[in-house]
Amino acid sequence: AQRVTQPEKLLSVFKGAPVELKCNYSYSGSPELFWYVQYSRQRLQLLLRHISRESIKGFTADLNKGETSFHLKKPFAQEEDSAMYYCALSGYHYNNNDMRFGAGTRLTVKP
Amino acid sequence: ETGVTQSPTHLIKTRGQQVTLRCSSQSGHNTVSWYQQALGQGPQFIFQYYREEENGRGNFPPRFSGLQFPNYSSELNVNALELDDSALYLCASTPDRGFYNEQFFGPGTRLTVL
């Protein structure tokens, strides 16, 4: 069964500190992993996806199949990074049926 | 391409009633997915439509049904409402071109069942 676990509901760091939001998954096949973000009073939007191997707004995430993890990292957090972050998994590379989301982590970056 | 709209914004119903939620996505977005997001939880996949056909379904009972229309609009219908159906309902569309699985979310409809 597909499952996404985000162990931290809340995470608070100071501006300029490194931040890591944890995501673990369970899936028997080859998953596609995503991070979605929701800023205050905005809609949910895609932050990055593992297949692109890109850095967005200074964030990166590496898929570790051995540890079944897809942690989101940023070396120097900014106040504007404060938001709700959701890790998501899709079991298909086509048609995107059944996207599973974690419960989310609320990141607060303090000045 | 963030032009997904949903209506209404808020809705209050009583147990046992039926509700229809609407979503409108952009031209070229032939895939639409619906999610239920309970308070403090991540979105849960209800179902997905592609070119007016159901293309996948999550663990929701048959009283949750949907329709997709050729004009890029879609509906989520819920019959025999239960208190636990109170949640934020999100629709998300995926363009035919671009990255697979990149979904563009609407702002959601907040449903309260009393």
mmCIF file of C-alpha atoms in Angstrom:
data_model
loop_
_atom_site.group_PDB
_atom_site.id
_atom_site.type_symbol
_atom_site.label_atom_id
_atom_site.label_comp_id
_atom_site.label_asym_id
_atom_site.label_seq_id
_atom_site.Cartn_x
_atom_site.Cartn_y
_atom_site.Cartn_z
ATOM 1 C CA ALA A 1 0.000 0.000 0.000
ATOM 2 C CA GLN A 2 1.131 3.538 -0.694
ATOM 3 C CA ARG A 3 1.785 5.607 2.370
ATOM 4 C CA VAL A 4 3.530 8.890 3.082
ATOM 5 C CA THR A 5 4.663 9.804 6.573
ATOM 6 C CA GLN A 6 5.750 13.225 7.711
ATOM 7 C CA PRO A 7 6.798 12.705 11.318
ATOM 8 C CA GLU A 8 6.863 16.371 12.308
ATOM 9 C CA LYS A 9 3.650 18.363 12.378
ATOM 10 C CA LEU A 10 5.486 21.501 13.428
ATOM 11 C CA LEU A 11 9.026 22.669 12.777
ATOM 12 C CA SER A 12 10.501 25.953 13.897
ATOM 13 C CA VAL A 13 13.925 27.330 12.967
ATOM 14 C CA PHE A 14 15.651 30.683 13.021
ATOM 15 C CA LYS A 15 16.368 32.653 9.886
ATOM 16 C CA GLY A 16 19.649 31.546 8.340
ATOM 17 C CA ALA A 17 19.604 28.135 9.985
ATOM 18 C CA PRO A 18 19.470 24.921 7.962
ATOM 19 C CA VAL A 19 16.125 23.220 7.705
ATOM 20 C CA GLU A 20 15.153 19.651 6.919
ATOM 21 C CA LEU A 21 11.571 18.471 6.568
ATOM 22 C CA LYS A 22 11.326 14.723 6.775
ATOM 23 C CA CYS A 23 9.290 12.480 4.525
ATOM 24 C CA ASN A 24 9.218 8.691 4.484
ATOM 25 C CA TYR A 25 7.186 6.587 2.139
ATOM 26 C CA SER A 26 6.134 3.028 1.529
ATOM 27 C CA TYR A 27 5.490 1.766 -1.956
ATOM 28 C CA SER A 28 6.320 -1.516 -3.609
ATOM 29 C CA GLY A 29 7.067 -0.176 -7.083
ATOM 30 C CA SER A 30 8.917 2.862 -8.419
ATOM 31 C CA PRO A 31 7.352 5.931 -6.860
ATOM 32 C CA GLU A 32 7.320 9.481 -8.036
ATOM 33 C CA LEU A 33 7.801 11.873 -5.119
ATOM 34 C CA PHE A 34 6.809 15.505 -4.795
ATOM 35 C CA TRP A 35 6.867 18.357 -2.336
ATOM 36 C CA TYR A 36 3.905 20.716 -2.357
ATOM 37 C CA VAL A 37 3.781 23.964 -0.402
ATOM 38 C CA GLN A 38 0.950 26.136 0.822
ATOM 39 C CA TYR A 39 1.810 29.680 1.859
ATOM 40 C CA SER A 40 -0.574 31.650 4.048
ATOM 41 C CA ARG A 41 -3.819 32.460 2.223
ATOM 42 C CA GLN A 42 -2.588 30.831 -0.971
ATOM 43 C CA ARG A 43 -3.471 27.602 -2.674
ATOM 44 C CA LEU A 44 -1.462 24.435 -2.660
ATOM 45 C CA GLN A 45 1.299 24.509 -5.266
ATOM 46 C CA LEU A 46 4.058 22.242 -6.467
ATOM 47 C CA LEU A 47 7.473 23.038 -5.016
ATOM 48 C CA LEU A 48 9.595 20.335 -6.566
ATOM 49 C CA ARG A 49 9.615 16.762 -7.807
ATOM 50 C CA HIS A 50 12.333 14.187 -7.500
ATOM 51 C CA ILE A 51 12.426 13.327 -11.175
ATOM 52 C CA SER A 52 13.528 16.851 -12.070
ATOM 53 C CA ARG A 53 16.469 16.865 -9.657
ATOM 54 C CA GLU A 54 16.138 20.621 -9.381
ATOM 55 C CA SER A 55 16.549 23.241 -6.693
ATOM 56 C CA ILE A 56 13.574 25.533 -6.193
ATOM 57 C CA LYS A 57 13.803 28.572 -3.912
ATOM 58 C CA GLY A 58 16.969 27.027 -2.497
ATOM 59 C CA PHE A 59 15.206 23.782 -1.563
ATOM 60 C CA THR A 60 16.414 20.379 -2.672
ATOM 61 C CA ALA A 61 15.162 16.878 -2.029
ATOM 62 C CA ASP A 62 16.895 13.604 -2.742
ATOM 63 C CA LEU A 63 15.080 10.350 -3.176
ATOM 64 C CA ASN A 64 16.736 7.655 -1.067
ATOM 65 C CA LYS A 65 15.231 4.355 -2.113
ATOM 66 C CA GLY A 66 17.210 2.407 0.471
ATOM 67 C CA GLU A 67 15.778 4.442 3.327
ATOM 68 C CA THR A 68 12.504 5.130 1.473
ATOM 69 C CA SER A 69 12.889 8.814 2.239
ATOM 70 C CA PHE A 70 12.497 12.085 0.374
ATOM 71 C CA HIS A 71 13.555 14.742 2.846
ATOM 72 C CA LEU A 72 13.334 18.413 1.880
ATOM 73 C CA LYS A 73 16.361 20.532 2.727
ATOM 74 C CA LYS A 74 17.466 24.119 2.595
ATOM 75 C CA PRO A 75 20.829 25.290 3.913
ATOM 76 C CA PHE A 76 19.706 28.766 4.994
ATOM 77 C CA ALA A 77 16.051 29.252 5.863
ATOM 78 C CA GLN A 78 14.304 32.548 5.117
ATOM 79 C CA GLU A 79 11.237 34.028 6.799
ATOM 80 C CA GLU A 80 9.296 33.734 3.543
ATOM 81 C CA ASP A 81 9.779 29.957 3.705
ATOM 82 C CA SER A 82 7.228 29.807 6.512
ATOM 83 C CA ALA A 83 4.410 27.671 5.142
ATOM 84 C CA MET A 84 2.751 24.286 5.224
ATOM 85 C CA TYR A 85 4.720 21.614 3.365
ATOM 86 C CA TYR A 86 3.275 18.367 2.070
ATOM 87 C CA CYS A 87 5.168 15.398 0.756
ATOM 88 C CA ALA A 88 3.271 13.425 -1.876
ATOM 89 C CA LEU A 89 3.721 10.175 -3.734
ATOM 90 C CA SER A 90 2.321 8.937 -7.004
ATOM 91 C CA GLY A 91 2.619 5.333 -8.033
ATOM 92 C CA TYR A 92 2.308 6.008 -11.720
ATOM 93 C CA HIS A 93 4.235 7.977 -14.248
ATOM 94 C CA TYR A 94 1.209 8.413 -16.466
ATOM 95 C CA ASN A 95 -2.185 9.862 -15.729
ATOM 96 C CA ASN A 96 -1.386 10.570 -12.126
ATOM 97 C CA ASN A 97 -4.147 8.572 -10.535
ATOM 98 C CA ASP A 98 -3.946 8.198 -6.815
ATOM 99 C CA MET A 99 -1.612 10.816 -5.430
ATOM 100 C CA ARG A 100 -0.987 10.197 -1.736
ATOM 101 C CA PHE A 101 -0.176 13.116 0.538
ATOM 102 C CA GLY A 102 1.402 13.154 3.954
ATOM 103 C CA ALA A 103 -0.241 15.008 6.816
ATOM 104 C CA GLY A 104 2.033 17.987 6.330
ATOM 105 C CA THR A 105 4.634 19.899 8.314
ATOM 106 C CA ARG A 106 4.132 23.510 9.287
ATOM 107 C CA LEU A 107 7.454 25.303 9.019
ATOM 108 C CA THR A 108 7.949 28.540 10.903
ATOM 109 C CA VAL A 109 11.094 30.552 10.290
ATOM 110 C CA LYS A 110 11.689 33.013 13.091
ATOM 111 C CA PRO A 111 13.575 36.305 12.566
ATOM 112 C CA GLU B 1 -1.286 28.328 -15.298
ATOM 113 C CA THR B 2 -2.978 28.644 -11.928
ATOM 114 C CA GLY B 3 -6.490 29.415 -13.097
ATOM 115 C CA VAL B 4 -8.365 26.603 -11.363
ATOM 116 C CA THR B 5 -11.529 27.934 -9.749
ATOM 117 C CA GLN B 6 -13.976 26.264 -7.399
ATOM 118 C CA SER B 7 -17.475 27.122 -6.266
ATOM 119 C CA PRO B 8 -18.916 27.716 -3.832
ATOM 120 C CA THR B 9 -16.271 28.869 -1.377
ATOM 121 C CA HIS B 10 -18.200 27.699 1.644
ATOM 122 C CA LEU B 11 -21.218 25.487 2.075
ATOM 123 C CA ILE B 12 -23.279 24.315 5.026
ATOM 124 C CA LYS B 13 -25.474 21.233 4.734
ATOM 125 C CA THR B 14 -27.268 18.928 7.105
ATOM 126 C CA ARG B 15 -26.763 15.216 7.509
ATOM 127 C CA GLY B 16 -28.500 13.181 4.830
ATOM 128 C CA GLN B 17 -28.552 15.940 2.238
ATOM 129 C CA GLN B 18 -26.802 15.901 -1.109
ATOM 130 C CA VAL B 19 -24.212 18.396 -2.327
ATOM 131 C CA THR B 20 -22.599 19.320 -5.625
ATOM 132 C CA LEU B 21 -19.243 21.056 -5.745
ATOM 133 C CA ARG B 22 -17.878 22.588 -8.924
ATOM 134 C CA CYS B 23 -14.470 23.075 -10.422
ATOM 135 C CA SER B 24 -13.312 24.837 -13.526
ATOM 136 C CA SER B 25 -9.871 24.306 -14.984
ATOM 137 C CA GLN B 26 -8.071 25.803 -17.926
ATOM 138 C CA SER B 27 -8.160 24.887 -21.552
ATOM 139 C CA GLY B 28 -5.836 21.987 -22.213
ATOM 140 C CA HIS B 29 -6.164 20.520 -18.712
ATOM 141 C CA ASN B 30 -7.942 17.276 -19.464
ATOM 142 C CA THR B 31 -7.157 15.598 -16.159
ATOM 143 C CA VAL B 32 -8.914 16.651 -12.982
ATOM 144 C CA SER B 33 -8.491 15.144 -9.542
ATOM 145 C CA TRP B 34 -10.593 15.680 -6.439
ATOM 146 C CA TYR B 35 -9.310 15.542 -2.880
ATOM 147 C CA GLN B 36 -10.808 15.698 0.574
ATOM 148 C CA GLN B 37 -8.752 17.487 3.215
ATOM 149 C CA ALA B 38 -9.903 17.079 6.783
ATOM 150 C CA LEU B 39 -8.662 19.497 9.412
ATOM 151 C CA GLY B 40 -5.018 18.867 10.241
ATOM 152 C CA GLN B 41 -4.595 16.269 7.522
ATOM 153 C CA GLY B 42 -3.150 16.166 4.061
ATOM 154 C CA PRO B 43 -5.374 15.930 0.999
ATOM 155 C CA GLN B 44 -6.870 12.480 0.410
ATOM 156 C CA PHE B 45 -7.426 11.351 -3.145
ATOM 157 C CA ILE B 46 -11.102 10.812 -4.014
ATOM 158 C CA PHE B 47 -10.955 10.192 -7.759
ATOM 159 C CA GLN B 48 -9.576 11.416 -11.022
ATOM 160 C CA TYR B 49 -11.160 12.050 -14.399
ATOM 161 C CA TYR B 50 -9.515 12.163 -17.784
ATOM 162 C CA ARG B 51 -11.498 13.277 -20.813
ATOM 163 C CA GLU B 52 -14.807 12.667 -19.010
ATOM 164 C CA GLU B 53 -13.967 9.143 -17.868
ATOM 165 C CA GLU B 54 -13.101 8.116 -14.323
ATOM 166 C CA ASN B 55 -9.408 7.272 -14.331
ATOM 167 C CA GLY B 56 -8.724 6.175 -10.786
ATOM 168 C CA ARG B 57 -10.438 6.175 -7.437
ATOM 169 C CA GLY B 58 -9.323 6.333 -3.851
ATOM 170 C CA ASN B 59 -10.872 4.689 -0.829
ATOM 171 C CA PHE B 60 -14.182 6.556 -0.871
ATOM 172 C CA PRO B 61 -17.678 5.042 -0.940
ATOM 173 C CA PRO B 62 -19.896 5.177 -4.043
ATOM 174 C CA ARG B 63 -21.920 8.046 -2.618
ATOM 175 C CA PHE B 64 -18.976 10.187 -3.761
ATOM 176 C CA SER B 65 -19.356 10.552 -7.500
ATOM 177 C CA GLY B 66 -18.104 12.861 -10.171
ATOM 178 C CA LEU B 67 -18.593 14.221 -13.623
ATOM 179 C CA GLN B 68 -16.284 15.936 -16.035
ATOM 180 C CA PHE B 69 -17.512 17.996 -18.959
ATOM 181 C CA PRO B 70 -15.931 18.866 -22.310
ATOM 182 C CA ASN B 71 -15.607 22.524 -21.315
ATOM 183 C CA TYR B 72 -12.983 21.698 -18.632
ATOM 184 C CA SER B 73 -15.464 21.923 -15.789
ATOM 185 C CA SER B 74 -16.184 19.120 -13.366
ATOM 186 C CA GLU B 75 -18.386 18.270 -10.421
ATOM 187 C CA LEU B 76 -18.069 16.325 -7.217
ATOM 188 C CA ASN B 77 -21.366 14.993 -5.903
ATOM 189 C CA VAL B 78 -21.810 13.610 -2.420
ATOM 190 C CA ASN B 79 -25.045 11.890 -1.448
ATOM 191 C CA ALA B 80 -26.374 11.095 2.005
ATOM 192 C CA LEU B 81 -23.994 13.486 3.721
ATOM 193 C CA GLU B 82 -22.422 12.399 6.985
ATOM 194 C CA LEU B 83 -20.850 14.522 9.688
ATOM 195 C CA ASP B 84 -17.404 13.177 8.754
ATOM 196 C CA ASP B 85 -17.782 14.600 5.262
ATOM 197 C CA SER B 86 -17.061 18.025 6.740
ATOM 198 C CA ALA B 87 -13.779 19.027 5.121
ATOM 199 C CA LEU B 88 -12.082 21.173 2.532
ATOM 200 C CA TYR B 89 -12.591 19.755 -0.950
ATOM 201 C CA LEU B 90 -9.903 20.490 -3.476
ATOM 202 C CA CYS B 91 -9.814 19.975 -7.175
ATOM 203 C CA ALA B 92 -6.604 19.919 -9.144
ATOM 204 C CA SER B 93 -6.057 19.853 -12.875
ATOM 205 C CA THR B 94 -3.134 18.599 -14.892
ATOM 206 C CA PRO B 95 -2.219 20.011 -18.288
ATOM 207 C CA ASP B 96 -1.831 17.639 -21.184
ATOM 208 C CA ARG B 97 1.538 19.179 -21.911
ATOM 209 C CA GLY B 98 4.236 19.684 -19.370
ATOM 210 C CA PHE B 99 5.443 17.526 -16.569
ATOM 211 C CA TYR B 100 3.479 14.415 -15.740
ATOM 212 C CA ASN B 101 1.681 14.680 -12.443
ATOM 213 C CA GLU B 102 2.105 18.416 -11.973
ATOM 214 C CA GLN B 103 -1.206 19.393 -10.499
ATOM 215 C CA PHE B 104 -2.645 22.879 -10.259
ATOM 216 C CA PHE B 105 -4.925 23.245 -7.289
ATOM 217 C CA GLY B 106 -8.009 25.320 -6.804
ATOM 218 C CA PRO B 107 -8.656 27.253 -3.600
ATOM 219 C CA GLY B 108 -11.066 24.648 -2.303
ATOM 220 C CA THR B 109 -14.651 24.478 -1.077
ATOM 221 C CA ARG B 110 -15.159 24.285 2.665
ATOM 222 C CA LEU B 111 -18.098 21.948 3.387
ATOM 223 C CA THR B 112 -19.653 21.818 6.831
ATOM 224 C CA VAL B 113 -22.177 19.102 7.602
ATOM 225 C CA LEU B 114 -24.363 19.687 10.647
#
